[in-house]
Amino acid sequence: MTRRLSPAERLASAEKDLLLEDIADQSSWDRFLVEQAVFHYGTRHDEWSANDIRDVLPELAHGFLGAVINSLRSARIIEHTGRVVPSTLDSTHGHRLALWRLSVKGLVIAEQRRTRAQQAKPAA
């Protein structure tokens, strides 16, 4: 027999679902911007955290940066270094953030993007 949720539990679950819908409804432009920042930062630094990426992005919807990082991790484009740093956001009270790096797959994709961008430049 399954346990019935209390009204408070149902409300919390509904609010969580609404937040996830908001994140999913973000424009593809925002997602592209975050992905570009990860590739740009990842090719120039051995490791980085959401603190670093957040500093180079315009303000985005709450949780969207984390959703993109999780998506890139799931796609094995980035990988966890096994290290953490404290968050620099006051609202998070210094909770721990993972340090990431581009995986081999991510480095290959970044190089392909760089090559395509160079080839697309008109000759001077």
Short mmCIF file of N, CA and C in Angstrom, two decimals:
data_model
loop_
_atom_site.label_atom_id
_atom_site.label_comp_id
_atom_site.label_asym_id
_atom_site.label_seq_id
_atom_site.Cartn_x
_atom_site.Cartn_y
_atom_site.Cartn_z
N MET A 1 0.85 -1.18 0.00
CA MET A 1 0.00 0.00 0.00
C MET A 1 0.90 1.24 0.00
N THR A 2 0.60 2.18 -0.88
CA THR A 2 1.41 3.40 -0.95
C THR A 2 0.92 4.42 0.05
N ARG A 3 1.86 5.20 0.57
CA ARG A 3 1.53 6.23 1.54
C ARG A 3 0.95 7.43 0.81
N ARG A 4 -0.08 8.02 1.36
CA ARG A 4 -0.70 9.21 0.77
C ARG A 4 0.11 10.43 1.18
N LEU A 5 0.29 11.34 0.24
CA LEU A 5 1.03 12.57 0.53
C LEU A 5 0.14 13.56 1.28
N SER A 6 0.77 14.28 2.20
CA SER A 6 0.04 15.33 2.91
C SER A 6 -0.16 16.51 1.97
N PRO A 7 -1.08 17.42 2.29
CA PRO A 7 -1.26 18.61 1.45
C PRO A 7 0.04 19.40 1.27
N ALA A 8 0.84 19.51 2.32
CA ALA A 8 2.11 20.24 2.23
C ALA A 8 3.07 19.54 1.28
N GLU A 9 3.11 18.20 1.32
CA GLU A 9 3.98 17.44 0.43
C GLU A 9 3.53 17.58 -1.03
N ARG A 10 2.20 17.56 -1.24
CA ARG A 10 1.68 17.73 -2.61
C ARG A 10 2.02 19.12 -3.14
N LEU A 11 1.88 20.15 -2.30
CA LEU A 11 2.20 21.52 -2.71
C LEU A 11 3.68 21.65 -3.04
N ALA A 12 4.54 21.10 -2.20
CA ALA A 12 5.99 21.17 -2.46
C ALA A 12 6.33 20.47 -3.76
N SER A 13 5.70 19.33 -4.01
CA SER A 13 5.95 18.60 -5.24
C SER A 13 5.47 19.40 -6.45
N ALA A 14 4.31 20.02 -6.34
CA ALA A 14 3.78 20.83 -7.44
C ALA A 14 4.69 22.02 -7.73
N GLU A 15 5.21 22.67 -6.67
CA GLU A 15 6.12 23.81 -6.86
C GLU A 15 7.41 23.35 -7.53
N LYS A 16 7.90 22.18 -7.15
CA LYS A 16 9.11 21.64 -7.78
C LYS A 16 8.86 21.38 -9.26
N ASP A 17 7.71 20.80 -9.58
CA ASP A 17 7.38 20.53 -10.98
C ASP A 17 7.28 21.82 -11.78
N LEU A 18 6.71 22.88 -11.18
CA LEU A 18 6.61 24.16 -11.88
C LEU A 18 8.00 24.73 -12.15
N LEU A 19 8.91 24.62 -11.19
CA LEU A 19 10.27 25.12 -11.39
C LEU A 19 10.95 24.35 -12.52
N LEU A 20 10.79 23.04 -12.54
CA LEU A 20 11.38 22.24 -13.62
C LEU A 20 10.79 22.63 -14.97
N GLU A 21 9.49 22.92 -15.02
CA GLU A 21 8.88 23.36 -16.27
C GLU A 21 9.45 24.70 -16.70
N ASP A 22 9.65 25.62 -15.74
CA ASP A 22 10.24 26.92 -16.06
C ASP A 22 11.62 26.76 -16.65
N ILE A 23 12.42 25.87 -16.07
CA ILE A 23 13.77 25.64 -16.57
C ILE A 23 13.70 25.06 -17.99
N ALA A 24 12.82 24.11 -18.19
CA ALA A 24 12.70 23.48 -19.51
C ALA A 24 12.20 24.46 -20.56
N ASP A 25 11.41 25.45 -20.12
CA ASP A 25 10.84 26.43 -21.06
C ASP A 25 11.81 27.54 -21.43
N GLN A 26 13.00 27.57 -20.84
CA GLN A 26 13.96 28.62 -21.20
C GLN A 26 14.27 28.53 -22.68
N SER A 27 14.59 29.65 -23.26
CA SER A 27 14.84 29.67 -24.70
C SER A 27 16.08 28.87 -25.04
N SER A 28 16.12 28.39 -26.25
CA SER A 28 17.31 27.66 -26.69
C SER A 28 18.51 28.60 -26.74
N TRP A 29 18.25 29.90 -26.89
CA TRP A 29 19.34 30.88 -26.90
C TRP A 29 20.07 30.87 -25.55
N ASP A 30 19.32 30.86 -24.43
CA ASP A 30 19.95 30.81 -23.10
C ASP A 30 20.78 29.55 -22.95
N ARG A 31 20.24 28.44 -23.38
CA ARG A 31 20.97 27.17 -23.28
C ARG A 31 22.24 27.24 -24.13
N PHE A 32 22.12 27.74 -25.34
CA PHE A 32 23.27 27.87 -26.22
C PHE A 32 24.33 28.77 -25.59
N LEU A 33 23.91 29.86 -24.98
CA LEU A 33 24.83 30.80 -24.34
C LEU A 33 25.62 30.12 -23.22
N VAL A 34 24.92 29.36 -22.39
CA VAL A 34 25.59 28.66 -21.29
C VAL A 34 26.55 27.61 -21.85
N GLU A 35 26.12 26.85 -22.85
CA GLU A 35 26.99 25.84 -23.44
C GLU A 35 28.24 26.48 -24.04
N GLN A 36 28.07 27.61 -24.73
CA GLN A 36 29.21 28.31 -25.30
C GLN A 36 30.17 28.77 -24.21
N ALA A 37 29.63 29.27 -23.12
CA ALA A 37 30.48 29.70 -22.00
C ALA A 37 31.27 28.53 -21.43
N VAL A 38 30.62 27.37 -21.31
CA VAL A 38 31.31 26.18 -20.80
C VAL A 38 32.44 25.78 -21.75
N PHE A 39 32.17 25.73 -23.04
CA PHE A 39 33.23 25.37 -23.99
C PHE A 39 34.35 26.40 -23.98
N HIS A 40 34.00 27.67 -23.98
CA HIS A 40 35.01 28.72 -23.97
C HIS A 40 35.88 28.64 -22.71
N TYR A 41 35.22 28.58 -21.57
CA TYR A 41 35.96 28.54 -20.30
C TYR A 41 36.73 27.23 -20.17
N GLY A 42 36.10 26.14 -20.59
CA GLY A 42 36.72 24.82 -20.46
C GLY A 42 37.96 24.63 -21.30
N THR A 43 38.05 25.33 -22.44
CA THR A 43 39.25 25.21 -23.27
C THR A 43 40.39 26.07 -22.75
N ARG A 44 40.09 26.99 -21.87
CA ARG A 44 41.11 27.91 -21.36
C ARG A 44 41.55 27.61 -19.93
N HIS A 45 40.82 26.74 -19.25
CA HIS A 45 41.09 26.41 -17.85
C HIS A 45 41.02 24.91 -17.65
N ASP A 46 41.90 24.39 -16.81
CA ASP A 46 41.90 22.95 -16.54
C ASP A 46 40.64 22.51 -15.80
N GLU A 47 40.16 23.36 -14.91
CA GLU A 47 38.94 23.04 -14.17
C GLU A 47 38.20 24.33 -13.83
N TRP A 48 36.90 24.22 -13.59
CA TRP A 48 36.06 25.38 -13.34
C TRP A 48 34.82 24.96 -12.58
N SER A 49 34.14 25.92 -12.01
CA SER A 49 32.89 25.65 -11.30
C SER A 49 31.79 26.55 -11.84
N ALA A 50 30.58 26.36 -11.34
CA ALA A 50 29.48 27.23 -11.73
C ALA A 50 29.78 28.68 -11.34
N ASN A 51 30.55 28.89 -10.28
CA ASN A 51 30.95 30.26 -9.91
C ASN A 51 31.62 30.95 -11.10
N ASP A 52 32.56 30.27 -11.73
CA ASP A 52 33.33 30.85 -12.84
C ASP A 52 32.43 31.14 -14.03
N ILE A 53 31.57 30.20 -14.38
CA ILE A 53 30.70 30.36 -15.54
C ILE A 53 29.68 31.47 -15.27
N ARG A 54 29.11 31.48 -14.07
CA ARG A 54 28.11 32.48 -13.72
C ARG A 54 28.69 33.90 -13.86
N ASP A 55 29.97 34.05 -13.55
CA ASP A 55 30.60 35.37 -13.63
C ASP A 55 30.71 35.92 -15.04
N VAL A 56 30.66 35.05 -16.06
CA VAL A 56 30.79 35.52 -17.44
C VAL A 56 29.46 35.53 -18.20
N LEU A 57 28.38 35.20 -17.51
CA LEU A 57 27.06 35.14 -18.16
C LEU A 57 26.17 36.28 -17.70
N PRO A 58 25.25 36.71 -18.56
CA PRO A 58 24.20 37.61 -18.08
C PRO A 58 23.29 36.83 -17.13
N GLU A 59 22.51 37.53 -16.34
CA GLU A 59 21.65 36.84 -15.37
C GLU A 59 20.67 35.92 -16.10
N LEU A 60 20.59 34.69 -15.65
CA LEU A 60 19.70 33.70 -16.25
C LEU A 60 18.66 33.26 -15.23
N ALA A 61 17.70 32.51 -15.69
CA ALA A 61 16.67 32.00 -14.79
C ALA A 61 17.31 31.13 -13.71
N HIS A 62 16.73 31.18 -12.51
CA HIS A 62 17.24 30.41 -11.38
C HIS A 62 17.32 28.93 -11.73
N GLY A 63 18.46 28.35 -11.50
CA GLY A 63 18.63 26.92 -11.72
C GLY A 63 19.00 26.54 -13.14
N PHE A 64 18.97 27.46 -14.08
CA PHE A 64 19.22 27.08 -15.46
C PHE A 64 20.67 26.68 -15.68
N LEU A 65 21.60 27.37 -15.07
CA LEU A 65 23.01 27.02 -15.21
C LEU A 65 23.25 25.59 -14.73
N GLY A 66 22.69 25.25 -13.59
CA GLY A 66 22.83 23.89 -13.08
C GLY A 66 22.22 22.85 -13.99
N ALA A 67 21.09 23.19 -14.61
CA ALA A 67 20.43 22.25 -15.52
C ALA A 67 21.30 21.99 -16.75
N VAL A 68 21.93 23.04 -17.28
CA VAL A 68 22.79 22.86 -18.45
C VAL A 68 24.04 22.07 -18.06
N ILE A 69 24.63 22.38 -16.92
CA ILE A 69 25.80 21.63 -16.47
C ILE A 69 25.44 20.15 -16.31
N ASN A 70 24.29 19.88 -15.73
CA ASN A 70 23.87 18.49 -15.55
C ASN A 70 23.66 17.81 -16.90
N SER A 71 23.10 18.52 -17.85
CA SER A 71 22.89 17.98 -19.19
C SER A 71 24.23 17.66 -19.87
N LEU A 72 25.18 18.57 -19.75
CA LEU A 72 26.51 18.34 -20.34
C LEU A 72 27.23 17.18 -19.65
N ARG A 73 27.02 17.04 -18.35
CA ARG A 73 27.60 15.91 -17.62
C ARG A 73 26.98 14.60 -18.10
N SER A 74 25.66 14.60 -18.24
CA SER A 74 24.97 13.39 -18.69
C SER A 74 25.40 12.99 -20.10
N ALA A 75 25.70 13.98 -20.93
CA ALA A 75 26.15 13.72 -22.30
C ALA A 75 27.65 13.39 -22.35
N ARG A 76 28.28 13.39 -21.18
CA ARG A 76 29.72 13.09 -21.04
C ARG A 76 30.61 14.10 -21.79
N ILE A 77 30.13 15.34 -21.85
CA ILE A 77 30.91 16.41 -22.46
C ILE A 77 31.80 17.07 -21.41
N ILE A 78 31.33 17.07 -20.17
CA ILE A 78 32.14 17.52 -19.04
C ILE A 78 32.20 16.40 -18.03
N GLU A 79 33.20 16.46 -17.15
CA GLU A 79 33.33 15.44 -16.12
C GLU A 79 33.75 16.08 -14.81
N HIS A 80 33.30 15.49 -13.73
CA HIS A 80 33.61 15.97 -12.39
C HIS A 80 35.07 15.67 -12.07
N THR A 81 35.76 16.62 -11.46
CA THR A 81 37.17 16.41 -11.11
C THR A 81 37.33 15.67 -9.78
N GLY A 82 36.23 15.56 -9.03
CA GLY A 82 36.30 14.96 -7.71
C GLY A 82 36.56 15.99 -6.63
N ARG A 83 36.68 17.26 -7.02
CA ARG A 83 36.92 18.33 -6.05
C ARG A 83 35.72 19.27 -6.01
N VAL A 84 35.60 20.02 -4.92
CA VAL A 84 34.51 20.99 -4.77
C VAL A 84 35.06 22.30 -4.24
N VAL A 85 34.29 23.37 -4.44
CA VAL A 85 34.60 24.69 -3.91
C VAL A 85 33.31 25.27 -3.33
N PRO A 86 33.41 26.25 -2.43
CA PRO A 86 32.18 26.87 -1.92
C PRO A 86 31.56 27.81 -2.95
N SER A 87 30.25 27.87 -2.97
CA SER A 87 29.56 28.80 -3.86
C SER A 87 29.85 30.23 -3.43
N THR A 88 29.92 31.13 -4.40
CA THR A 88 30.14 32.55 -4.10
C THR A 88 28.82 33.32 -4.03
N LEU A 89 27.70 32.66 -4.26
CA LEU A 89 26.40 33.33 -4.14
C LEU A 89 26.01 33.42 -2.67
N ASP A 90 25.66 34.60 -2.22
CA ASP A 90 25.23 34.77 -0.83
C ASP A 90 24.01 33.92 -0.50
N SER A 91 23.11 33.79 -1.46
CA SER A 91 21.86 33.06 -1.22
C SER A 91 22.07 31.56 -0.98
N THR A 92 23.23 31.03 -1.36
CA THR A 92 23.48 29.59 -1.18
C THR A 92 24.23 29.28 0.10
N HIS A 93 24.62 30.32 0.82
CA HIS A 93 25.33 30.15 2.09
C HIS A 93 26.57 29.28 1.94
N GLY A 94 27.24 29.42 0.81
CA GLY A 94 28.51 28.73 0.61
C GLY A 94 28.43 27.24 0.39
N HIS A 95 27.27 26.73 -0.06
CA HIS A 95 27.22 25.27 -0.28
C HIS A 95 28.26 24.87 -1.34
N ARG A 96 28.59 23.61 -1.36
CA ARG A 96 29.68 23.14 -2.22
C ARG A 96 29.25 22.99 -3.67
N LEU A 97 30.14 23.42 -4.56
CA LEU A 97 29.93 23.27 -6.00
C LEU A 97 31.03 22.37 -6.56
N ALA A 98 30.65 21.54 -7.49
CA ALA A 98 31.61 20.64 -8.14
C ALA A 98 32.57 21.43 -9.01
N LEU A 99 33.79 20.95 -9.09
CA LEU A 99 34.74 21.44 -10.08
C LEU A 99 34.65 20.50 -11.27
N TRP A 100 34.59 21.08 -12.47
CA TRP A 100 34.39 20.34 -13.71
C TRP A 100 35.56 20.56 -14.65
N ARG A 101 35.67 19.70 -15.64
CA ARG A 101 36.60 19.88 -16.75
C ARG A 101 35.94 19.30 -17.99
N LEU A 102 36.41 19.77 -19.15
CA LEU A 102 35.92 19.17 -20.39
C LEU A 102 36.46 17.75 -20.48
N SER A 103 35.63 16.83 -20.89
CA SER A 103 36.07 15.46 -21.13
C SER A 103 36.79 15.42 -22.48
N VAL A 104 37.34 14.28 -22.83
CA VAL A 104 37.94 14.13 -24.15
C VAL A 104 36.90 14.44 -25.22
N LYS A 105 35.69 13.92 -25.04
CA LYS A 105 34.61 14.19 -25.98
C LYS A 105 34.34 15.70 -26.06
N GLY A 106 34.31 16.38 -24.92
CA GLY A 106 34.08 17.81 -24.89
C GLY A 106 35.19 18.59 -25.57
N LEU A 107 36.43 18.16 -25.37
CA LEU A 107 37.56 18.83 -26.04
C LEU A 107 37.49 18.67 -27.55
N VAL A 108 37.09 17.49 -28.01
CA VAL A 108 36.93 17.26 -29.45
C VAL A 108 35.85 18.17 -30.02
N ILE A 109 34.71 18.26 -29.34
CA ILE A 109 33.62 19.13 -29.79
C ILE A 109 34.08 20.59 -29.81
N ALA A 110 34.78 21.01 -28.79
CA ALA A 110 35.26 22.40 -28.73
C ALA A 110 36.21 22.69 -29.89
N GLU A 111 37.09 21.75 -30.20
CA GLU A 111 38.02 21.95 -31.32
C GLU A 111 37.27 22.00 -32.65
N GLN A 112 36.26 21.15 -32.82
CA GLN A 112 35.46 21.17 -34.04
C GLN A 112 34.75 22.51 -34.20
N ARG A 113 34.21 23.04 -33.11
CA ARG A 113 33.53 24.34 -33.15
C ARG A 113 34.53 25.44 -33.50
N ARG A 114 35.70 25.40 -32.92
CA ARG A 114 36.72 26.41 -33.18
C ARG A 114 37.13 26.38 -34.65
N THR A 115 37.34 25.19 -35.19
CA THR A 115 37.73 25.03 -36.59
C THR A 115 36.64 25.56 -37.52
N ARG A 116 35.37 25.21 -37.24
CA ARG A 116 34.26 25.70 -38.07
C ARG A 116 34.18 27.22 -38.02
N ALA A 117 34.38 27.80 -36.84
CA ALA A 117 34.31 29.26 -36.72
C ALA A 117 35.42 29.93 -37.51
N GLN A 118 36.62 29.34 -37.49
CA GLN A 118 37.73 29.91 -38.25
C GLN A 118 37.49 29.79 -39.76
N GLN A 119 36.92 28.69 -40.18
CA GLN A 119 36.64 28.49 -41.60
C GLN A 119 35.54 29.41 -42.10
N ALA A 120 34.65 29.80 -41.22
CA ALA A 120 33.53 30.65 -41.60
C ALA A 120 33.93 32.12 -41.71
N LYS A 121 35.07 32.48 -41.15
CA LYS A 121 35.53 33.88 -41.26
C LYS A 121 35.90 34.20 -42.69
N PRO A 122 35.42 35.35 -43.20
CA PRO A 122 35.77 35.73 -44.57
C PRO A 122 37.24 36.10 -44.66
N ALA A 123 37.84 35.82 -45.79
CA ALA A 123 39.26 36.15 -45.99
C ALA A 123 39.40 37.67 -46.10
N ALA A 124 40.45 38.18 -45.49
CA ALA A 124 40.66 39.64 -45.48
C ALA A 124 41.42 40.11 -46.67
#
